[in-house]
Structures are given as structure tokens and as C-alpha cells.
Amino acid sequence: MLLKNNEIYKKMEKIELLKKKNLFDIYFNDVFINLHADINKKVFYFFFDENENFLFMPILVSPIFQRKNDNFYFETVYGYSGPLSTSYQLSFLNKAWKTFFDDCQKAGIISGLIRFNPFLENHLTVQNQSFIDLVREKKIVYSTMLNDYMHYFDKFSVNVK
């Protein structure tokens, strides 16, 4: 179900489980998420739970046309966000994403953008969903810094910096 900011706190106990599994970072922190909100972007949280499993995804919902509020789009916060799930079982994920799709339709959300976290590999949660097109945009480059910062900084092109 799509929850407003004040409603998510009822689910915080379950979200603490994500922190224990090292699946929670700044992109899911409510303070960071609210930095991206404004008069036209409202924060909502999709939360689906069944038995001991749940899928959680903060989204920003905006009207498509500023003068009409009947059609909306959503996006996840800028950076490596997307969904967090305690289960990758296909039956659970199918139910969760079906509920997300239905909730979006009820709310007038007709389009959306999910930014996934390559380190969490949370793109795997949507592989079986026909209404989601998974598009890889670019390579992710990372390195372990064993030397000083400038040693690595000088190796990257201006575009990467």
C-alpha cells in the first residue's frame, strides 16, 4: 500500500530489520528522502508485507501537468535507491508488484522511474514484471582506495569526475 510520510512510522519496526541485514543506507533515510520533496513532489512509501516478508520503496509523486492534478508520475530519489525486499521469492514479489501497480492506478499514477542500487542488486526484484522495463544505463565504476585520494582522482576522465 502507498503510505504517506506520517504513516510509515507504523512500519519502522520492520524497516529496522533491513538495517540489521545491511540493506538500508542514506537513500532510504526519511531525512534524505524529504530533501527531494517540494510543493509539487510529495513523498510516499510503498510498503507490502505478507507473513514475515516485505517490500519497501520510497517514491516521490508529482503531477504530470502542473495545472491538472488527475495524472501523476513517480520517481525514486536520485541516487541508488529503488526497492528493498526481505524476500526474492517469485510468488511474494509477484504479489508485491501487483499491489504496487494497482495502488498506482488507484492514485492516478500513470508513469514512473525506479533507480536501482547496483550494490544491493535490487533490480532482481522486478525481473518477472511485465509492466516494468528494466534498462541498464551505464557502467558503475568503483575502487578500493589504498593510496591517497589524488592518486585515484587523476586516473579518471573529466566526465567521470
C-alpha positions as a Python dict, from the first residue, in 0.01 Angstrom:
ca = {
    (1, 'M'): (0, 0, 0),
    (2, 'L'): (109, 357, -62),
    (3, 'L'): (170, 530, 269),
    (4, 'K'): (218, 898, 344),
    (5, 'N'): (512, 1026, 544),
    (6, 'N'): (342, 1007, 883),
    (7, 'E'): (203, 657, 817),
    (8, 'I'): (539, 493, 752),
    (9, 'Y'): (639, 520, 1116),
    (10, 'K'): (395, 240, 1196),
    (11, 'K'): (619, 14, 983),
    (12, 'M'): (952, 129, 1127),
    (13, 'E'): (991, -185, 1337),
    (14, 'K'): (1001, -393, 1019),
    (15, 'I'): (1229, -146, 845),
    (16, 'E'): (1478, -191, 1129),
    (17, 'L'): (1520, -549, 1000),
    (18, 'L'): (1662, -406, 678),
    (19, 'K'): (1921, -214, 876),
    (20, 'K'): (2028, -533, 1052),
    (21, 'K'): (2076, -703, 714),
    (22, 'N'): (2286, -409, 585),
    (23, 'L'): (2024, -330, 321),
    (24, 'F'): (1949, 19, 445),
    (25, 'D'): (2151, 326, 352),
    (26, 'I'): (2106, 700, 309),
    (27, 'Y'): (1877, 662, 5),
    (28, 'F'): (1610, 514, 234),
    (29, 'N'): (1654, 756, 522),
    (30, 'D'): (1346, 977, 563),
    (31, 'V'): (1556, 1291, 614),
    (32, 'F'): (1741, 1232, 285),
    (33, 'I'): (1418, 1145, 102),
    (34, 'N'): (1243, 1459, 224),
    (35, 'L'): (1527, 1673, 86),
    (36, 'H'): (1393, 1583, -259),
    (37, 'A'): (1033, 1680, -183),
    (38, 'D'): (886, 2017, -272),
    (39, 'I'): (547, 2175, -333),
    (40, 'N'): (491, 1953, -639),
    (41, 'K'): (675, 1639, -523),
    (42, 'K'): (510, 1451, -238),
    (43, 'V'): (682, 1166, -55),
    (44, 'F'): (504, 833, -38),
    (45, 'Y'): (626, 492, 72),
    (46, 'F'): (515, 170, -91),
    (47, 'F'): (505, -99, 171),
    (48, 'F'): (384, -453, 104),
    (49, 'D'): (406, -717, 370),
    (50, 'E'): (296, -1075, 378),
    (51, 'N'): (376, -1304, 667),
    (52, 'E'): (738, -1227, 758),
    (53, 'N'): (835, -1078, 420),
    (54, 'F'): (800, -723, 297),
    (55, 'L'): (897, -494, 12),
    (56, 'F'): (960, -126, 82),
    (57, 'M'): (1017, 159, -165),
    (58, 'P'): (1007, 536, -106),
    (59, 'I'): (879, 733, -405),
    (60, 'L'): (826, 1096, -498),
    (61, 'V'): (490, 1161, -666),
    (62, 'S'): (435, 1464, -889),
    (63, 'P'): (155, 1585, -1115),
    (64, 'I'): (232, 1542, -1484),
    (65, 'F'): (76, 1880, -1564),
    (66, 'Q'): (109, 2150, -1301),
    (67, 'R'): (-240, 2286, -1366),
    (68, 'K'): (-419, 1947, -1351),
    (69, 'N'): (-385, 1702, -1067),
    (70, 'D'): (-552, 1395, -1214),
    (71, 'N'): (-246, 1223, -1363),
    (72, 'F'): (78, 1171, -1176),
    (73, 'Y'): (420, 1014, -1218),
    (74, 'F'): (658, 881, -957),
    (75, 'E'): (1031, 852, -925),
    (76, 'T'): (1261, 713, -662),
    (77, 'V'): (1503, 957, -503),
    (78, 'Y'): (1810, 1049, -701),
    (79, 'G'): (2095, 805, -646),
    (80, 'Y'): (2099, 435, -573),
    (81, 'S'): (1757, 375, -430),
    (82, 'G'): (1477, 152, -561),
    (83, 'P'): (1301, -119, -363),
    (84, 'L'): (1423, -309, -60),
    (85, 'S'): (1289, -658, -8),
    (86, 'T'): (1338, -922, 256),
    (87, 'S'): (1250, -1191, 3),
    (88, 'Y'): (1331, -1271, -357),
    (89, 'Q'): (1069, -1547, -380),
    (90, 'L'): (884, -1509, -706),
    (91, 'S'): (536, -1563, -560),
    (92, 'F'): (594, -1293, -298),
    (93, 'L'): (742, -1046, -548),
    (94, 'N'): (458, -1103, -796),
    (95, 'K'): (202, -1016, -527),
    (96, 'A'): (400, -714, -410),
    (97, 'W'): (443, -565, -757),
    (98, 'K'): (80, -640, -850),
    (99, 'T'): (-23, -445, -540),
    (100, 'F'): (214, -161, -635),
    (101, 'F'): (68, -149, -986),
    (102, 'D'): (-289, -148, -852),
    (103, 'D'): (-209, 120, -593),
    (104, 'C'): (-53, 339, -862),
    (105, 'Q'): (-360, 303, -1082),
    (106, 'K'): (-592, 397, -795),
    (107, 'A'): (-377, 705, -719),
    (108, 'G'): (-374, 819, -1084),
    (109, 'I'): (-3, 742, -1127),
    (110, 'I'): (46, 654, -1492),
    (111, 'S'): (425, 653, -1524),
    (112, 'G'): (733, 613, -1310),
    (113, 'L'): (1109, 583, -1283),
    (114, 'I'): (1283, 347, -1044),
    (115, 'R'): (1655, 399, -989),
    (116, 'F'): (1809, 74, -871),
    (117, 'N'): (2108, 16, -646),
    (118, 'P'): (2370, -197, -828),
    (119, 'F'): (2538, -286, -499),
    (120, 'L'): (2214, -420, -349),
    (121, 'E'): (2114, -580, -683),
    (122, 'N'): (1755, -480, -611),
    (123, 'H'): (1680, -483, -984),
    (124, 'L'): (1636, -858, -934),
    (125, 'T'): (1304, -789, -761),
    (126, 'V'): (1141, -675, -1088),
    (127, 'Q'): (1271, -927, -1341),
    (128, 'N'): (937, -1102, -1381),
    (129, 'Q'): (719, -789, -1400),
    (130, 'S'): (570, -720, -1744),
    (131, 'F'): (478, -359, -1663),
    (132, 'I'): (839, -265, -1574),
    (133, 'D'): (1104, -221, -1843),
    (134, 'L'): (1449, -270, -1695),
    (135, 'V'): (1705, -57, -1881),
    (136, 'R'): (2074, -52, -1796),
    (137, 'E'): (2208, 299, -1842),
    (138, 'K'): (2582, 284, -1782),
    (139, 'K'): (2869, 107, -1614),
    (140, 'I'): (2928, 160, -1245),
    (141, 'V'): (3293, 213, -1159),
    (142, 'Y'): (3423, 174, -808),
    (143, 'S'): (3758, 105, -650),
    (144, 'T'): (3908, 38, -313),
    (145, 'M'): (4123, 332, -216),
    (146, 'L'): (4453, 204, -84),
    (147, 'N'): (4657, 510, -183),
    (148, 'D'): (4592, 878, -137),
    (149, 'Y'): (4287, 1040, -295),
    (150, 'M'): (4472, 1226, -572),
    (151, 'H'): (4626, 901, -696),
    (152, 'Y'): (4275, 784, -792),
    (153, 'F'): (4132, 1122, -881),
    (154, 'D'): (4395, 1176, -1151),
    (155, 'K'): (4313, 843, -1320),
    (156, 'F'): (3952, 937, -1408),
    (157, 'S'): (3840, 1144, -1701),
    (158, 'V'): (3660, 1475, -1651),
    (159, 'N'): (3326, 1305, -1733),
    (160, 'V'): (3370, 1052, -1455),
    (161, 'K'): (3487, 1307, -1201),
}
